[in-house]
């Protein structure tokens, strides 16, 4: 195994950086062990939550009964981790595109194999990131002097990538019994780096966000990006060694694809946007979708949004969808702080009062009714115990909402009118900038007064929503939302070369 932490795209790392990277790996080995000699069995089974909708096949790794085989001709690995909802959502977009193109997506969540060193290492880093996210929203000084600098400049440096390259060597074992020719599309850099270390031959590293960072380098993989701004930044390694010029990525290592979006969202852009315009012109309640992830890191902002919108809900000028993902405690906290919610909210939890899965309830949701309630008015809360339904519920609601209210993370790239609230981490702000430039979202509202101002614009100026819908339709014609298809297409082409 070559040491990819020593030279990164032709950039020689200083000895002290290499030593620090090696020390990081040794620290994890001491804490979690080194299972590189293990020979984990693999079990393949349909995903019971989204297997029908997205064609997902789960890949389990560990000491268990072997069953199922990979389709080496039509199969494609979707490598991911659970770190918030973003990487899962991008993975679902890739899986959806793959299914629509006649391929079988195999779901490998490297954070779901508890017997392995791989998952133990990822879990530890995930816990730290989640803690930092929450603290950044509670303590302004921590956010200003610790969290923003780490997310904005720390992760940007080649020295950070060097450490990740060493640590990801401990993750490679999970790929040992995966056929090496099956293409891998990784929606986080660690599954991409681990796949390269394991000898997987056709690896695509689907880079998220719009702020180029060396964190996302996985040399040996094809890097795909969603914007031309990101393409330029990654090609020259802009700022990856502070103010020094670094060696550029080779042309063949980088590709612009457009936004990673699910097939069912892209295919219905015109119809969904036309429905939004029709509802607005007919004076129907404007539907606001609030997505609360990250263990409720931005609960305070959403609380003020709901309080502002409540009078409009009572007057049937607004409707609210709140998806708390798999964090039921967030909804409980909101109802305690806004007692009126209990009287107005229709709760759609778990499998609902009709005891049906999300896949079974999807047709009703798209028609605007669920559990006997009209989704066109009032307040509706959604929670699911498993992460697949928790994340995909937002995808369904995006199709029937008018405005998505979200931080400028992975959702910045989705074809729905968006109101961006304050970011969590400096890198996210560039998602809002890109969205505002192509006309399908607002600027980032960094405080509550500006968020309220934007809500007022949507509610009182019909042209605001309409222009975003028209821009989304234009963007589709230009192929801006076709990134997931292009990623899958390129991954399958790699196998033929």
Coordinates of C-alpha atoms in Angstrom, one line a residue:
X1 CA 0.0 0.0 0.0
X2 CA 1.6 3.3 -1.1
X3 CA 1.6 6.1 1.5
X4 CA -0.9 8.6 0.1
X5 CA -0.3 10.9 3.0
X6 CA 3.2 11.7 1.9
X7 CA 2.5 13.1 -1.6
X8 CA -0.9 14.5 -2.5
X9 CA -1.4 15.2 -6.2
X10 CA 2.3 15.8 -6.6
X11 CA 2.5 18.0 -3.5
X12 CA 5.2 16.7 -1.1
X13 CA 4.0 16.8 2.5
X14 CA 6.5 18.1 5.1
X15 CA 8.0 15.4 7.4
X16 CA 6.2 16.9 10.4
X17 CA 2.9 16.6 8.6
X18 CA 3.6 13.0 7.8
X19 CA 4.6 12.2 11.4
X20 CA 1.4 13.8 12.7
X21 CA -0.7 11.8 10.2
X22 CA 1.0 8.6 11.3
X23 CA 0.5 9.4 14.9
X24 CA -3.2 10.0 14.3
X25 CA -3.5 6.5 12.8
X26 CA -1.5 5.0 15.7
X27 CA -3.8 6.7 18.2
X28 CA -6.9 5.1 16.6
X29 CA -5.2 1.7 16.5
X30 CA -4.4 1.9 20.2
X31 CA -8.0 2.8 21.0
X32 CA -9.9 0.6 18.5
X33 CA -7.5 -2.0 17.3
X34 CA -6.3 -2.8 13.8
X35 CA -8.5 -5.3 11.9
X36 CA -6.7 -5.1 8.6
X37 CA -6.1 -8.8 8.8
X38 CA -9.8 -9.7 9.3
X39 CA -11.8 -11.3 6.6
X40 CA -15.3 -10.0 7.2
X41 CA -18.2 -11.8 5.6
X42 CA -20.7 -9.9 3.5
X43 CA -24.5 -10.2 3.4
X44 CA -26.7 -8.5 0.7
X45 CA -30.4 -7.9 1.2
X46 CA -33.1 -5.5 -0.1
X47 CA -33.5 -2.3 1.9
X48 CA -36.8 -2.7 3.6
X49 CA -37.4 1.0 3.8
X50 CA -36.5 2.3 0.4
X51 CA -35.8 -0.9 -1.6
X52 CA -38.9 -0.4 -3.8
X53 CA -38.6 3.4 -4.2
X54 CA -34.8 3.6 -4.9
X55 CA -33.8 0.0 -5.6
X56 CA -31.4 0.0 -2.7
X57 CA -29.7 -3.3 -1.7
X58 CA -28.0 -3.2 1.7
X59 CA -24.4 -4.4 2.1
X60 CA -23.7 -5.7 5.6
X61 CA -20.2 -6.4 6.8
X62 CA -19.3 -8.5 9.8
X63 CA -19.5 -11.9 11.3
X64 CA -22.8 -13.2 9.9
X65 CA -24.3 -15.7 7.5
X66 CA -23.3 -15.0 3.9
X67 CA -26.2 -14.5 1.5
X68 CA -26.7 -12.9 -1.9
X69 CA -24.3 -12.0 -4.6
X70 CA -23.3 -8.7 -6.3
X71 CA -24.5 -8.1 -9.8
X72 CA -21.1 -7.4 -11.3
X73 CA -22.5 -6.3 -14.6
X74 CA -25.2 -3.8 -13.4
X75 CA -24.2 -3.2 -9.8
X76 CA -22.8 0.0 -8.4
X77 CA -21.6 0.6 -4.8
X78 CA -22.9 3.8 -3.1
X79 CA -20.3 4.3 -0.4
X80 CA -21.3 6.7 2.4
X81 CA -21.3 7.4 6.1
X82 CA -23.9 8.7 8.5
X83 CA -22.7 12.2 9.5
X84 CA -25.8 14.3 9.8
X85 CA -28.3 13.8 6.9
X86 CA -26.4 15.3 4.0
X87 CA -24.3 12.4 2.9
X88 CA -27.2 10.0 3.1
X89 CA -29.3 12.4 1.0
X90 CA -26.7 12.6 -1.7
X91 CA -26.4 8.9 -1.6
X92 CA -30.1 8.6 -2.2
X93 CA -29.8 10.9 -5.2
X94 CA -27.1 8.6 -6.7
X95 CA -29.1 5.5 -5.9
X96 CA -32.3 7.0 -7.4
X97 CA -30.4 8.0 -10.6
X98 CA -28.8 4.6 -10.8
X99 CA -32.2 2.8 -10.5
X100 CA -33.7 5.0 -13.2
X101 CA -30.8 4.1 -15.5
X102 CA -31.3 0.3 -15.0
X103 CA -28.5 -0.3 -12.5
X104 CA -28.6 -1.8 -9.0
X105 CA -27.4 0.5 -6.2
X106 CA -25.6 -1.4 -3.3
X107 CA -25.7 0.7 -0.1
X108 CA -22.4 0.6 1.9
X109 CA -22.6 2.8 5.0
X110 CA -19.2 2.6 6.5
X111 CA -20.6 3.9 9.8
X112 CA -22.9 0.9 10.3
X113 CA -20.5 -2.0 10.8
X114 CA -20.0 -1.9 14.6
X115 CA -17.6 -4.9 14.7
X116 CA -15.1 -3.1 12.5
X117 CA -12.3 -0.6 13.3
X118 CA -13.7 1.4 10.3
X119 CA -17.0 2.2 12.0
X120 CA -15.4 2.8 15.4
X121 CA -13.1 5.4 13.9
X122 CA -15.8 7.1 11.9
X123 CA -18.2 7.0 14.8
X124 CA -15.7 8.8 17.0
X125 CA -15.1 11.5 14.5
X126 CA -18.8 11.8 13.8
X127 CA -19.5 12.3 17.5
X128 CA -16.9 15.1 17.7
X129 CA -18.4 16.9 14.6
X130 CA -21.9 16.6 15.9
X131 CA -20.8 18.1 19.3
X132 CA -19.0 20.9 17.5
X133 CA -22.1 21.7 15.4
X134 CA -24.3 22.0 18.5
X135 CA -21.9 24.1 20.4
X136 CA -21.4 26.4 17.5
X137 CA -25.1 27.3 17.6
X138 CA -25.1 27.8 21.4
X139 CA -21.9 29.7 21.9
X140 CA -21.0 32.6 19.6
X141 CA -17.3 32.8 20.7
X142 CA -16.8 29.0 20.1
X143 CA -18.4 29.4 16.7
X144 CA -16.2 32.5 15.8
X145 CA -12.9 31.3 17.1
X146 CA -13.1 27.5 16.8
X147 CA -15.9 26.1 14.6
X148 CA -15.9 28.6 11.7
X149 CA -12.1 28.5 11.3
X150 CA -11.9 24.7 11.4
X151 CA -14.7 24.3 8.8
X152 CA -13.6 27.2 6.7
X153 CA -9.8 27.0 6.7
X154 CA -8.7 24.0 8.7
X155 CA -10.4 21.4 6.5
X156 CA -9.1 23.3 3.5
X157 CA -5.5 22.4 4.1
X158 CA -3.5 19.6 2.4
X159 CA -2.1 18.7 5.9
X160 CA -5.6 17.8 7.0
X161 CA -6.0 15.5 4.0
X162 CA -2.8 13.8 4.9
X163 CA -4.1 12.8 8.3
X164 CA -7.4 11.6 6.8
X165 CA -5.5 9.5 4.2
X166 CA -3.7 7.6 7.1
X167 CA -6.8 7.2 9.2
X168 CA -8.8 5.9 6.2
X169 CA -6.3 3.0 5.8
X170 CA -8.1 1.6 8.9
X171 CA -11.4 1.6 6.9
X172 CA -10.2 -0.3 3.9
X173 CA -10.9 -3.8 5.3
X174 CA -14.7 -3.5 4.8
X175 CA -14.2 -3.6 1.0
X176 CA -12.0 -6.8 1.2
X177 CA -14.8 -9.1 -0.1
X178 CA -16.3 -6.7 -2.6
X179 CA -15.5 -7.5 -6.2
X180 CA -12.8 -5.0 -7.2
X181 CA -14.3 -4.1 -10.6
X182 CA -17.7 -2.9 -9.3
X183 CA -17.8 0.9 -9.5
X184 CA -17.9 2.8 -6.2
X185 CA -19.6 6.2 -5.9
X186 CA -18.6 7.7 -2.5
X187 CA -20.6 10.6 -1.2
X188 CA -18.0 11.3 1.5
X189 CA -14.3 11.3 1.1
X190 CA -13.6 8.5 3.6
X191 CA -15.5 5.8 1.7
X192 CA -13.6 7.0 -1.4
X193 CA -10.2 6.9 0.3
X194 CA -10.9 3.5 1.9
X195 CA -12.0 2.1 -1.5
X196 CA -8.7 3.2 -3.1
X197 CA -6.7 1.7 -0.2
X198 CA -8.6 -1.5 -0.6
X199 CA -7.8 -1.8 -4.3
X200 CA -11.2 -0.9 -5.8
X201 CA -10.5 -0.1 -9.4
X202 CA -13.3 2.3 -10.4
X203 CA -13.9 4.9 -7.7
X204 CA -15.9 8.2 -8.0
X205 CA -15.6 10.7 -5.2
X206 CA -18.8 12.8 -5.4
X207 CA -17.7 16.0 -3.7
X208 CA -20.4 17.9 -1.7
X209 CA -20.6 21.6 -1.0
X210 CA -19.4 24.6 -3.0
X211 CA -16.4 25.5 -0.9
X212 CA -13.2 23.7 -2.2
X213 CA -11.3 22.0 0.6
X214 CA -8.4 19.5 0.5
X215 CA -10.4 17.5 3.0
X216 CA -12.3 16.1 0.0
X217 CA -9.2 14.9 -2.0
X218 CA -9.1 11.1 -2.6
X219 CA -6.3 10.7 -5.0
X220 CA -6.8 7.7 -7.3
X221 CA -10.6 8.5 -7.6
X222 CA -12.4 10.6 -10.1
X223 CA -13.6 13.7 -8.3
X224 CA -17.0 15.1 -9.4
X225 CA -18.2 18.6 -8.4
X226 CA -21.6 20.3 -8.6
X227 CA -20.5 23.8 -9.7
X228 CA -17.8 25.4 -11.9
X229 CA -16.7 27.5 -8.9
X230 CA -15.8 24.2 -7.1
X231 CA -14.2 22.9 -10.3
X232 CA -11.8 25.9 -10.4
X233 CA -11.0 25.7 -6.7
X234 CA -10.2 22.0 -6.7
X235 CA -8.3 22.1 -10.0
X236 CA -5.7 24.6 -8.7
X237 CA -6.0 23.7 -5.0
X238 CA -6.9 27.2 -4.2
X239 CA -5.9 28.0 -0.6
X240 CA -5.0 24.4 0.2
X241 CA -1.6 25.4 1.5
X242 CA -2.5 28.8 2.8
X243 CA -1.2 31.5 0.4
X244 CA 1.3 29.2 -1.4
X245 CA 0.7 27.9 -5.0
X246 CA 0.1 24.1 -5.0
X247 CA 0.4 21.7 -7.9
X248 CA -2.9 21.4 -9.9
X249 CA -5.0 18.3 -10.1
X250 CA -4.7 16.4 -13.4
X251 CA -7.6 17.1 -15.8
X252 CA -8.6 13.4 -15.7
X253 CA -9.1 13.5 -11.9
X254 CA -11.8 16.1 -11.9
X255 CA -15.2 16.5 -13.6
X256 CA -18.1 19.0 -13.4
X257 CA -21.4 17.2 -13.3
X258 CA -24.1 19.6 -12.0
X259 CA -26.2 19.1 -8.9
X260 CA -26.7 15.6 -7.3
X261 CA -30.5 15.3 -7.3
X262 CA -32.9 12.3 -7.2
X263 CA -34.5 11.2 -10.5
X264 CA -38.0 11.6 -9.2
X265 CA -37.4 15.2 -8.2
X266 CA -35.7 16.1 -11.6
X267 CA -38.3 14.3 -13.7
X268 CA -41.1 16.3 -12.0
X269 CA -39.6 19.8 -11.9
X270 CA -41.9 21.4 -14.4
X271 CA -45.1 19.9 -12.9
X272 CA -44.1 20.7 -9.3
X273 CA -43.1 24.3 -10.1
X274 CA -46.3 24.9 -12.1
X275 CA -48.3 23.6 -9.1
X276 CA -46.5 26.1 -6.8
X277 CA -47.3 29.0 -9.2
X278 CA -51.0 27.8 -9.5
X279 CA -51.4 27.7 -5.7
X280 CA -49.9 31.1 -5.3
X281 CA -52.2 32.6 -8.0
X282 CA -55.2 31.0 -6.4
X283 CA -54.4 32.4 -3.0
X284 CA -53.8 29.0 -1.4
X285 CA -51.8 28.8 1.8
X286 CA -48.1 29.0 1.1
X287 CA -46.4 25.7 2.2
X288 CA -43.2 26.1 4.2
X289 CA -41.1 23.0 4.7
X290 CA -38.7 23.2 7.8
X291 CA -36.0 20.5 7.9
X292 CA -34.4 20.2 11.3
X293 CA -31.3 17.9 11.3
X294 CA -28.0 17.9 13.1
X295 CA -29.8 16.9 16.4
X296 CA -31.7 20.1 16.3
X297 CA -28.7 22.4 16.2
X298 CA -30.8 25.3 14.9
X299 CA -33.9 24.7 16.9
X300 CA -34.0 28.3 18.2
X301 CA -34.2 29.7 14.7
X302 CA -37.0 27.3 13.7
X303 CA -38.9 28.2 16.8
X304 CA -39.0 31.9 15.9
X305 CA -40.0 31.0 12.3
X306 CA -42.9 28.9 13.5
X307 CA -44.0 31.6 16.0
X308 CA -44.0 34.2 13.2
X309 CA -45.9 32.0 10.8
X310 CA -48.6 30.8 13.3
X311 CA -51.0 33.8 12.7
X312 CA -50.7 33.1 8.9
X313 CA -51.5 29.5 9.5
X314 CA -54.6 30.5 11.5
X315 CA -55.7 32.7 8.6
X316 CA -55.0 29.9 6.1
X317 CA -52.4 32.0 4.4
X318 CA -49.6 29.6 5.3
X319 CA -49.1 25.9 6.1
X320 CA -46.0 24.4 7.8
X321 CA -44.3 21.0 7.4
X322 CA -41.8 20.2 10.1
X323 CA -39.5 17.2 9.5
X324 CA -37.4 16.5 12.6
X325 CA -35.8 13.5 11.0
X326 CA -35.1 10.8 13.6
X327 CA -34.9 13.3 16.5
X328 CA -38.3 13.1 18.2
X329 CA -36.9 15.1 21.2
X330 CA -36.6 18.1 18.9
X331 CA -40.4 18.1 18.2
X332 CA -41.1 17.6 22.0
X333 CA -38.9 20.6 22.8
X334 CA -40.6 22.7 20.2
X335 CA -44.1 21.9 21.5
X336 CA -43.0 22.8 25.0
X337 CA -41.7 26.2 23.9
X338 CA -44.6 26.9 21.6
X339 CA -47.7 25.4 23.4
X340 CA -50.0 26.5 20.5
X341 CA -48.4 23.8 18.3
X342 CA -50.2 21.1 20.2
X343 CA -53.5 22.5 19.1
X344 CA -52.7 23.1 15.5
X345 CA -50.2 20.3 14.6
X346 CA -51.1 17.0 13.0
X347 CA -48.4 14.6 14.0
X348 CA -47.3 11.9 11.4
X349 CA -44.9 9.8 13.4
X350 CA -43.3 6.5 12.7
X351 CA -45.5 4.5 10.4
X352 CA -48.5 6.7 11.1
X353 CA -52.0 5.9 12.4
X354 CA -52.6 3.7 9.4
X355 CA -49.5 1.6 10.2
X356 CA -48.0 2.0 6.7
X357 CA -44.4 2.5 5.6
X358 CA -43.2 5.8 4.1
X359 CA -43.1 4.1 0.7
X360 CA -46.8 3.0 1.0
X361 CA -47.8 6.5 2.2
X362 CA -45.9 8.3 -0.5
X363 CA -48.7 8.4 -3.1
X364 CA -51.1 9.9 -0.6
X365 CA -48.5 12.5 0.4
X366 CA -48.0 13.6 -3.2
X367 CA -51.7 14.0 -3.6
X368 CA -51.8 16.3 -0.5
X369 CA -53.5 14.1 2.1
X370 CA -52.1 11.9 4.9
X371 CA -53.6 10.1 7.8
X372 CA -56.9 11.7 7.0
X373 CA -55.5 15.2 7.1
X374 CA -55.3 17.9 4.3
X375 CA -51.6 18.7 3.8
X376 CA -52.6 22.0 2.1
X377 CA -53.3 23.7 5.4
X378 CA -52.3 23.7 9.1
X379 CA -49.1 22.4 10.6
X380 CA -47.8 18.9 10.0
X381 CA -44.9 17.2 11.9
X382 CA -42.9 14.2 10.6
X383 CA -40.6 11.9 12.5
X384 CA -39.3 8.4 11.6
X385 CA -37.3 6.1 13.8
X386 CA -35.0 4.8 11.0
X387 CA -32.7 7.2 9.1
X388 CA -33.8 6.1 5.6
X389 CA -37.4 7.2 6.1
X390 CA -36.3 10.2 8.2
X391 CA -34.1 11.6 5.4
X392 CA -36.3 10.6 2.4
X393 CA -39.4 12.1 4.0
X394 CA -37.9 15.5 3.2
X395 CA -37.5 14.5 -0.5
X396 CA -41.2 13.7 -0.7
X397 CA -42.2 16.9 1.0
X398 CA -40.0 19.0 -1.2
X399 CA -42.2 18.0 -4.1
X400 CA -45.4 19.4 -2.5
X401 CA -44.0 22.3 -0.6
X402 CA -43.7 25.9 -1.9
X403 CA -40.6 27.0 0.1
X404 CA -37.9 24.9 1.7
X405 CA -36.4 26.6 4.8
X406 CA -33.0 25.1 5.5
X407 CA -29.4 25.9 6.3
X408 CA -27.3 26.2 3.1
X409 CA -25.9 22.6 3.1
X410 CA -26.6 19.8 0.7
X411 CA -30.1 21.0 0.2
X412 CA -28.8 24.1 -1.5
X413 CA -28.6 22.2 -4.7
X414 CA -32.1 20.8 -4.8
X415 CA -34.7 22.1 -7.4
X416 CA -37.2 23.8 -5.0
X417 CA -37.5 27.4 -3.9
X418 CA -35.3 27.8 -0.8
X419 CA -35.0 30.2 2.1
X420 CA -31.6 29.9 3.7
X421 CA -31.2 30.4 7.4
X422 CA -27.9 30.7 9.2
X423 CA -25.2 28.2 8.3
X424 CA -23.5 25.6 10.5
X425 CA -19.9 26.0 9.5
X426 CA -18.3 28.5 7.2
X427 CA -18.1 26.2 4.2
X428 CA -21.9 26.1 3.9
X429 CA -22.3 29.8 3.1
X430 CA -21.1 29.1 -0.5
X431 CA -24.1 26.9 -1.1
X432 CA -26.4 29.9 -0.6
X433 CA -24.2 32.1 -2.8
X434 CA -24.5 29.6 -5.7
X435 CA -28.2 29.1 -5.2
X436 CA -28.9 32.8 -5.2
X437 CA -26.7 33.2 -8.4
X438 CA -28.7 30.7 -10.3
X439 CA -32.0 32.1 -8.9
X440 CA -33.5 29.1 -7.0
X441 CA -32.8 30.3 -3.5
X442 CA -32.3 33.3 -1.2
X443 CA -29.2 34.8 0.3
X444 CA -28.2 33.3 3.6
X445 CA -30.2 35.0 6.4
X446 CA -27.7 35.2 9.2
X447 CA -30.1 36.3 11.9
X448 CA -33.7 36.1 12.8
X449 CA -34.8 39.6 11.7
X450 CA -33.5 38.9 8.1
X451 CA -35.1 35.5 8.1
X452 CA -38.4 37.1 9.0
X453 CA -37.9 39.7 6.3
X454 CA -37.5 36.9 3.7
X455 CA -40.6 35.1 5.0
X456 CA -42.6 38.4 4.5
X457 CA -41.3 38.7 0.9
X458 CA -42.5 35.2 0.1
X459 CA -45.9 35.7 1.7
X460 CA -46.6 39.2 0.3
X461 CA -44.8 39.3 -3.1
X462 CA -46.1 36.6 -5.4
X463 CA -43.4 37.4 -8.0
X464 CA -40.7 36.2 -5.6
X465 CA -41.8 32.6 -5.5
X466 CA -42.8 32.6 -9.2
X467 CA -39.4 33.9 -10.4
X468 CA -37.7 31.1 -8.5
X469 CA -39.9 28.5 -10.0
X470 CA -39.3 29.8 -13.5
X471 CA -35.5 29.8 -12.8
X472 CA -35.7 26.2 -11.7
X473 CA -37.3 25.2 -14.9
X474 CA -34.7 27.1 -16.9
X475 CA -31.9 25.5 -14.9
X476 CA -33.3 22.1 -15.7
X477 CA -33.1 22.8 -19.4
X478 CA -29.5 23.7 -19.0
X479 CA -28.8 20.4 -17.2
X480 CA -27.8 22.0 -13.9
X481 CA -29.7 19.3 -11.9
X482 CA -28.5 16.3 -13.9
X483 CA -25.4 15.7 -11.7
X484 CA -26.5 12.3 -10.3
X485 CA -27.1 10.8 -13.7
X486 CA -23.7 12.0 -14.9
X487 CA -22.0 10.6 -11.9
X488 CA -23.5 7.2 -12.4
X489 CA -22.9 7.3 -16.1
X490 CA -19.2 8.1 -15.6
X491 CA -18.8 5.5 -12.9
X492 CA -20.1 2.8 -15.2
X493 CA -17.9 4.0 -18.1
X494 CA -14.8 3.6 -15.9
X495 CA -15.4 -0.1 -15.8
X496 CA -15.2 -0.3 -19.6
X497 CA -11.9 1.6 -20.0

